PDB file of C-alpha atoms in Angstrom:
ATOM      1  CA  MET A  15     -41.359  97.803 101.756  1.00  0.00           C
ATOM      2  CA  SER A  16     -42.673  95.386 104.377  1.00  0.00           C
ATOM      3  CA  LYS A  17     -42.333  95.294 108.141  1.00  0.00           C
ATOM      4  CA  ILE A  18     -40.581  92.837 110.411  1.00  0.00           C
ATOM      5  CA  ALA A  19     -40.380  92.223 114.139  1.00  0.00           C
ATOM      6  CA  VAL A  20     -36.905  91.371 115.402  1.00  0.00           C
ATOM      7  CA  SER A  21     -36.634  89.897 118.904  1.00  0.00           C
ATOM      8  CA  ILE A  22     -33.290  89.733 120.689  1.00  0.00           C
ATOM      9  CA  LEU A  23     -32.792  87.866 123.979  1.00  0.00           C
ATOM     10  CA  GLY A  24     -29.666  86.976 125.921  1.00  0.00           C
ATOM     11  CA  ILE A  25     -26.891  88.159 128.202  1.00  0.00           C
ATOM     12  CA  ASP A  26     -26.652  91.948 128.384  1.00  0.00           C
ATOM     13  CA  CYS A  27     -23.464  93.766 127.480  1.00  0.00           C
ATOM     14  CA  PRO A  28     -22.592  97.212 126.119  1.00  0.00           C
ATOM     15  CA  GLY A  29     -23.240  97.640 122.415  1.00  0.00           C
ATOM     16  CA  VAL A  30     -26.189  95.286 121.877  1.00  0.00           C
ATOM     17  CA  VAL A  31     -28.595  97.960 120.622  1.00  0.00           C
ATOM     18  CA  TYR A  32     -25.842  99.478 118.453  1.00  0.00           C
ATOM     19  CA  LEU A  33     -24.992  96.084 116.951  1.00  0.00           C
ATOM     20  CA  VAL A  34     -28.618  95.295 116.075  1.00  0.00           C
ATOM     21  CA  SER A  35     -29.458  98.796 114.831  1.00  0.00           C
ATOM     22  CA  SER A  36     -26.314  99.134 112.712  1.00  0.00           C
ATOM     23  CA  THR A  37     -26.818  95.670 111.201  1.00  0.00           C
ATOM     24  CA  LEU A  38     -30.422  96.500 110.337  1.00  0.00           C
ATOM     25  CA  SER A  39     -29.327  99.837 108.843  1.00  0.00           C
ATOM     26  CA  SER A  40     -26.670  98.123 106.711  1.00  0.00           C
ATOM     27  CA  LEU A  41     -29.470  95.927 105.320  1.00  0.00           C
ATOM     28  CA  LYS A  42     -31.520  99.068 104.485  1.00  0.00           C
ATOM     29  CA  CYS A  43     -34.018  98.237 107.226  1.00  0.00           C
ATOM     30  CA  ASN A  44     -35.489 101.357 108.835  1.00  0.00           C
ATOM     31  CA  ILE A  45     -36.188 100.975 112.560  1.00  0.00           C
ATOM     32  CA  GLU A  46     -39.592 102.404 113.501  1.00  0.00           C
ATOM     33  CA  GLU A  47     -39.950 101.345 117.141  1.00  0.00           C
ATOM     34  CA  ILE A  48     -37.856  99.700 119.848  1.00  0.00           C
ATOM     35  CA  SER A  49     -38.750  98.389 123.263  1.00  0.00           C
ATOM     36  CA  GLN A  50     -35.963  96.958 125.416  1.00  0.00           C
ATOM     37  CA  THR A  51     -35.343  96.032 129.005  1.00  0.00           C
ATOM     38  CA  ILE A  52     -32.793  94.312 131.206  1.00  0.00           C
ATOM     39  CA  LEU A  53     -33.734  91.862 133.967  1.00  0.00           C
ATOM     40  CA  LYS A  54     -31.051  90.328 136.195  1.00  0.00           C
ATOM     41  CA  GLY A  55     -28.452  90.846 133.465  1.00  0.00           C
ATOM     42  CA  GLN A  56     -30.677  89.444 130.707  1.00  0.00           C
ATOM     43  CA  PHE A  57     -31.296  91.705 127.706  1.00  0.00           C
ATOM     44  CA  ALA A  58     -34.630  91.568 125.864  1.00  0.00           C
ATOM     45  CA  ALA A  59     -35.701  93.804 122.985  1.00  0.00           C
ATOM     46  CA  ILE A  60     -38.163  94.011 120.149  1.00  0.00           C
ATOM     47  CA  PHE A  61     -37.313  96.094 117.090  1.00  0.00           C
ATOM     48  CA  ILE A  62     -40.013  96.936 114.553  1.00  0.00           C
ATOM     49  CA  ALA A  63     -38.439  97.781 111.217  1.00  0.00           C
ATOM     50  CA  GLU A  64     -39.385  98.338 107.614  1.00  0.00           C
ATOM     51  CA  LYS A  65     -37.319  96.265 105.181  1.00  0.00           C
ATOM     52  CA  PRO A  66     -36.939  96.256 101.404  1.00  0.00           C
ATOM     53  CA  ASP A  67     -39.302  93.750  99.788  1.00  0.00           C
ATOM     54  CA  GLU A  68     -36.413  91.842  98.222  1.00  0.00           C
ATOM     55  CA  MET A  69     -34.765  91.333 101.652  1.00  0.00           C
ATOM     56  CA  THR A  70     -35.971  88.075 103.234  1.00  0.00           C
ATOM     57  CA  GLU A  71     -36.515  87.504 106.944  1.00  0.00           C
ATOM     58  CA  ASP A  72     -33.975  84.645 106.706  1.00  0.00           C
ATOM     59  CA  LYS A  73     -31.333  87.029 105.324  1.00  0.00           C
ATOM     60  CA  VAL A  74     -31.965  89.543 108.144  1.00  0.00           C
ATOM     61  CA  HIS A  75     -31.741  86.707 110.678  1.00  0.00           C
ATOM     62  CA  SER A  76     -28.490  85.283 109.262  1.00  0.00           C
ATOM     63  CA  GLU A  77     -26.819  88.727 109.120  1.00  0.00           C
ATOM     64  CA  LEU A  78     -27.795  89.475 112.719  1.00  0.00           C
ATOM     65  CA  VAL A  79     -26.517  86.080 113.897  1.00  0.00           C
ATOM     66  CA  LYS A  80     -23.255  86.633 111.986  1.00  0.00           C
ATOM     67  CA  ALA A  81     -22.779  90.079 113.585  1.00  0.00           C
ATOM     68  CA  ILE A  82     -23.568  88.722 117.070  1.00  0.00           C
ATOM     69  CA  ASP A  83     -21.165  85.791 116.644  1.00  0.00           C
ATOM     70  CA  ALA A  84     -18.398  88.140 115.444  1.00  0.00           C
ATOM     71  CA  ARG A  85     -18.690  90.071 118.726  1.00  0.00           C
ATOM     72  CA  ASN A  86     -18.922  86.881 120.848  1.00  0.00           C
ATOM     73  CA  MET A  87     -22.237  87.998 122.308  1.00  0.00           C
ATOM     74  CA  SER A  88     -24.585  85.430 123.805  1.00  0.00           C
ATOM     75  CA  LEU A  89     -27.869  86.435 122.162  1.00  0.00           C
ATOM     76  CA  SER A  90     -30.737  84.663 120.412  1.00  0.00           C
ATOM     77  CA  VAL A  91     -32.526  86.203 117.432  1.00  0.00           C
ATOM     78  CA  ILE A  92     -36.030  85.776 116.037  1.00  0.00           C
ATOM     79  CA  VAL A  93     -37.102  87.611 112.877  1.00  0.00           C
ATOM     80  CA  ARG A  94     -40.662  87.368 111.647  1.00  0.00           C
ATOM     81  CA  PRO A  95     -42.916  89.270 109.297  1.00  0.00           C
ATOM     82  CA  LEU A  96     -45.096  91.847 110.982  1.00  0.00           C
ATOM     83  CA  ASP A  97     -48.731  91.754 109.979  1.00  0.00           C
ATOM     84  CA  GLU A  98     -50.100  95.001 111.360  1.00  0.00           C
ATOM     85  CA  ASN A  99     -53.645  93.679 110.891  1.00  0.00           C
ATOM     86  CA  ALA A 100     -52.906  90.664 113.090  1.00  0.00           C
ATOM     87  CA  VAL A 101     -52.974  92.564 116.370  1.00  0.00           C
ATOM     88  CA  TYR A 102     -55.312  92.296 119.299  1.00  0.00           C
ATOM     89  CA  HIS A 103     -58.376  94.383 118.523  1.00  0.00           C
ATOM     90  CA  GLY A 104     -60.336  93.971 121.697  1.00  0.00           C
ATOM     91  CA  GLU A 105     -62.957  96.298 122.969  1.00  0.00           C
ATOM     92  CA  PRO A 106     -61.801  99.906 123.386  1.00  0.00           C
ATOM     93  CA  GLY A 107     -60.493 100.507 126.866  1.00  0.00           C
ATOM     94  CA  GLU A 108     -59.070 102.960 129.343  1.00  0.00           C
ATOM     95  CA  PRO A 109     -55.540 102.777 130.764  1.00  0.00           C
ATOM     96  CA  PHE A 110     -55.269 101.747 134.415  1.00  0.00           C
ATOM     97  CA  VAL A 111     -52.357 100.862 136.690  1.00  0.00           C
ATOM     98  CA  ILE A 112     -52.881  97.995 139.109  1.00  0.00           C
ATOM     99  CA  THR A 113     -50.264  97.336 141.770  1.00  0.00           C
ATOM    100  CA  VAL A 114     -50.018  94.276 143.987  1.00  0.00           C
ATOM    101  CA  ASP A 115     -47.568  94.184 146.863  1.00  0.00           C
ATOM    102  CA  GLY A 116     -46.775  92.109 149.882  1.00  0.00           C
ATOM    103  CA  GLU A 117     -45.010  88.875 150.705  1.00  0.00           C
ATOM    104  CA  ASP A 118     -43.740  86.999 147.670  1.00  0.00           C
ATOM    105  CA  GLY A 119     -45.397  83.703 146.874  1.00  0.00           C
ATOM    106  CA  LEU A 120     -45.372  81.026 144.225  1.00  0.00           C
ATOM    107  CA  ASN A 121     -48.730  81.911 142.682  1.00  0.00           C
ATOM    108  CA  VAL A 122     -48.890  85.728 142.948  1.00  0.00           C
ATOM    109  CA  VAL A 123     -48.401  86.643 139.279  1.00  0.00           C
ATOM    110  CA  ALA A 124     -50.545  83.755 138.031  1.00  0.00           C
ATOM    111  CA  ALA A 125     -53.400  84.550 140.422  1.00  0.00           C
ATOM    112  CA  PHE A 126     -53.807  88.139 139.259  1.00  0.00           C
ATOM    113  CA  THR A 127     -53.128  87.543 135.574  1.00  0.00           C
ATOM    114  CA  ARG A 128     -55.839  84.863 135.649  1.00  0.00           C
ATOM    115  CA  ILE A 129     -58.333  87.491 136.841  1.00  0.00           C
ATOM    116  CA  PHE A 130     -57.243  89.791 133.993  1.00  0.00           C
ATOM    117  CA  ALA A 131     -57.528  87.010 131.412  1.00  0.00           C
ATOM    118  CA  GLU A 132     -60.988  85.969 132.593  1.00  0.00           C
ATOM    119  CA  SER A 133     -62.138  89.620 132.564  1.00  0.00           C
ATOM    120  CA  LYS A 134     -60.694  90.289 129.066  1.00  0.00           C
ATOM    121  CA  VAL A 135     -58.323  92.878 130.565  1.00  0.00           C
ATOM    122  CA  ASN A 136     -55.258  93.248 128.340  1.00  0.00           C
ATOM    123  CA  ILE A 137     -51.882  93.681 130.076  1.00  0.00           C
ATOM    124  CA  GLU A 138     -49.929  96.257 128.088  1.00  0.00           C
ATOM    125  CA  ASN A 139     -46.887  96.440 130.335  1.00  0.00           C
ATOM    126  CA  MET A 140     -45.854  94.649 133.496  1.00  0.00           C
ATOM    127  CA  LYS A 141     -42.991  94.821 135.953  1.00  0.00           C
ATOM    128  CA  ALA A 142     -42.403  92.502 138.904  1.00  0.00           C
ATOM    129  CA  ILE A 143     -39.858  93.673 141.468  1.00  0.00           C
ATOM    130  CA  MET A 144     -38.528  91.360 144.155  1.00  0.00           C
ATOM    131  CA  PRO A 145     -35.735  93.037 146.095  1.00  0.00           C
ATOM    132  CA  GLU A 146     -32.899  90.933 147.463  1.00  0.00           C
ATOM    133  CA  LEU A 147     -33.016  90.189 151.173  1.00  0.00           C
ATOM    134  CA  PRO A 148     -30.095  91.181 153.400  1.00  0.00           C
ATOM    135  CA  ASP A 149     -28.204  88.071 154.534  1.00  0.00           C
ATOM    136  CA  ASP A 150     -28.470  89.058 158.205  1.00  0.00           C
ATOM    137  CA  ARG A 151     -32.235  88.603 158.475  1.00  0.00           C
ATOM    138  CA  PRO A 152     -32.871  84.912 159.134  1.00  0.00           C
ATOM    139  CA  GLY A 153     -36.430  83.892 158.385  1.00  0.00           C
ATOM    140  CA  ALA A 154     -37.220  87.199 156.689  1.00  0.00           C
ATOM    141  CA  LYS A 155     -39.840  86.983 153.966  1.00  0.00           C
ATOM    142  CA  ARG A 156     -39.166  88.404 150.528  1.00  0.00           C
ATOM    143  CA  ARG A 157     -41.419  91.296 149.545  1.00  0.00           C
ATOM    144  CA  ALA A 158     -42.751  91.574 146.014  1.00  0.00           C
ATOM    145  CA  LEU A 159     -44.303  94.337 143.967  1.00  0.00           C
ATOM    146  CA  GLN A 160     -46.102  93.795 140.678  1.00  0.00           C
ATOM    147  CA  VAL A 161     -47.111  96.774 138.552  1.00  0.00           C
ATOM    148  CA  PHE A 162     -49.584  96.033 135.754  1.00  0.00           C
ATOM    149  CA  GLU A 163     -50.397  98.642 133.122  1.00  0.00           C
ATOM    150  CA  VAL A 164     -53.676  97.391 131.692  1.00  0.00           C
ATOM    151  CA  SER A 165     -56.442  98.396 129.341  1.00  0.00           C
ATOM    152  CA  LEU A 166     -59.825  98.024 131.031  1.00  0.00           C
ATOM    153  CA  PRO A 167     -62.614  97.436 128.494  1.00  0.00           C
ATOM    154  CA  LEU A 168     -65.145 100.268 128.577  1.00  0.00           C
ATOM    155  CA  SER A 169     -67.929  97.756 129.298  1.00  0.00           C
ATOM    156  CA  ILE A 170     -66.249  96.251 132.382  1.00  0.00           C
ATOM    157  CA  ASP A 171     -67.775  96.803 135.796  1.00  0.00           C
ATOM    158  CA  ARG A 172     -64.790  98.472 137.473  1.00  0.00           C
ATOM    159  CA  SER A 173     -66.263  98.107 140.963  1.00  0.00           C
ATOM    160  CA  ALA A 174     -66.733  94.365 140.461  1.00  0.00           C
ATOM    161  CA  LEU A 175     -63.188  93.996 139.110  1.00  0.00           C
ATOM    162  CA  ARG A 176     -61.811  95.989 142.057  1.00  0.00           C
ATOM    163  CA  ARG A 177     -63.711  93.732 144.507  1.00  0.00           C
ATOM    164  CA  THR A 178     -62.413  90.596 142.769  1.00  0.00           C
ATOM    165  CA  LEU A 179     -58.841  91.904 142.936  1.00  0.00           C
ATOM    166  CA  GLU A 180     -59.232  92.943 146.587  1.00  0.00           C
ATOM    167  CA  ASP A 181     -60.736  89.561 147.511  1.00  0.00           C
ATOM    168  CA  LYS A 182     -57.819  87.726 145.874  1.00  0.00           C
ATOM    169  CA  ALA A 183     -55.290  90.058 147.517  1.00  0.00           C
ATOM    170  CA  GLY A 184     -56.920  89.591 150.936  1.00  0.00           C
ATOM    171  CA  GLU A 185     -56.944  85.825 150.501  1.00  0.00           C
ATOM    172  CA  MET A 186     -53.208  85.922 149.734  1.00  0.00           C
ATOM    173  CA  GLY A 187     -52.259  88.483 152.405  1.00  0.00           C
ATOM    174  CA  LEU A 188     -51.419  91.144 149.812  1.00  0.00           C
ATOM    175  CA  ARG A 189     -52.412  94.735 149.053  1.00  0.00           C
ATOM    176  CA  VAL A 190     -53.835  95.846 145.723  1.00  0.00           C
ATOM    177  CA  SER A 191     -54.396  99.280 144.221  1.00  0.00           C
ATOM    178  CA  MET A 192     -56.258 100.185 141.018  1.00  0.00           C
ATOM    179  CA  GLN A 193     -55.964 103.699 139.562  1.00  0.00           C
ATOM    180  CA  HIS A 194     -56.569 105.326 136.216  1.00  0.00           C
ATOM    181  CA  ARG A 195     -53.146 105.800 134.624  1.00  0.00           C
ATOM    182  CA  ASP A 196     -53.541 109.605 134.525  1.00  0.00           C
ATOM    183  CA  ILE A 197     -54.151 109.682 138.283  1.00  0.00           C
ATOM    184  CA  PHE A 198     -51.319 107.222 138.959  1.00  0.00           C
ATOM    185  CA  GLU A 199     -48.868 109.321 136.928  1.00  0.00           C
ATOM    186  CA  ALA A 200     -50.002 112.577 138.540  1.00  0.00           C
ATOM    187  CA  VAL A 201     -49.524 111.121 142.033  1.00  0.00           C
ATOM    188  CA  HIS A 202     -46.105 109.617 141.208  1.00  0.00           C
ATOM    189  CA  ARG A 203     -44.723 112.489 139.108  1.00  0.00           C
ATOM    190  CA  VAL A 204     -41.510 113.934 140.495  1.00  0.00           C
ATOM    191  CA  GLN A 205     -41.698 117.716 140.688  1.00  0.00           C
ATOM    192  CA  SER A 206     -38.636 119.940 140.611  1.00  0.00           C
ATOM    193  CA  ILE A 207     -38.176 122.146 143.660  1.00  0.00           C
TER     194      ILE A 207
END
């Protein structure tokens, strides 16, 4: 058995995960992990599956495309071998959540991800939220919120990183927050009454 990564991208509709999972199952591919999301009606997912050695990536791809076409879904498919040794093995780190919010601008995401890249901070998950503006507010500025789940290398100077992030946020008229993920989750956990 060998592993594959299957990426699906396109217009969301009911049944996409079922279609992909049932097609993989029919090919004797065992799904081990799935991550999927929907943004503005666009579906994106990654399936990690174990496949029989005799099953080629091309065969998996062609069967998925055939199944998608039969349902008239508008989806793209990429199937590639998964080399579990070819993953990022950076310095061990600790999980932090960094939020940036304020007025939306052209360079907001790029400005902060540049700081992460230069500091060898790996982004493990990210969400950017830009709510729609009501039509009755002429001249209103769009607000934006970016939430970065990152792994801070153990050797990084957290105070220096925090200052760099705060300086960039101040320069751009934004607010930034940096918290250990455990603290962030404890603060944002919804408690039953």
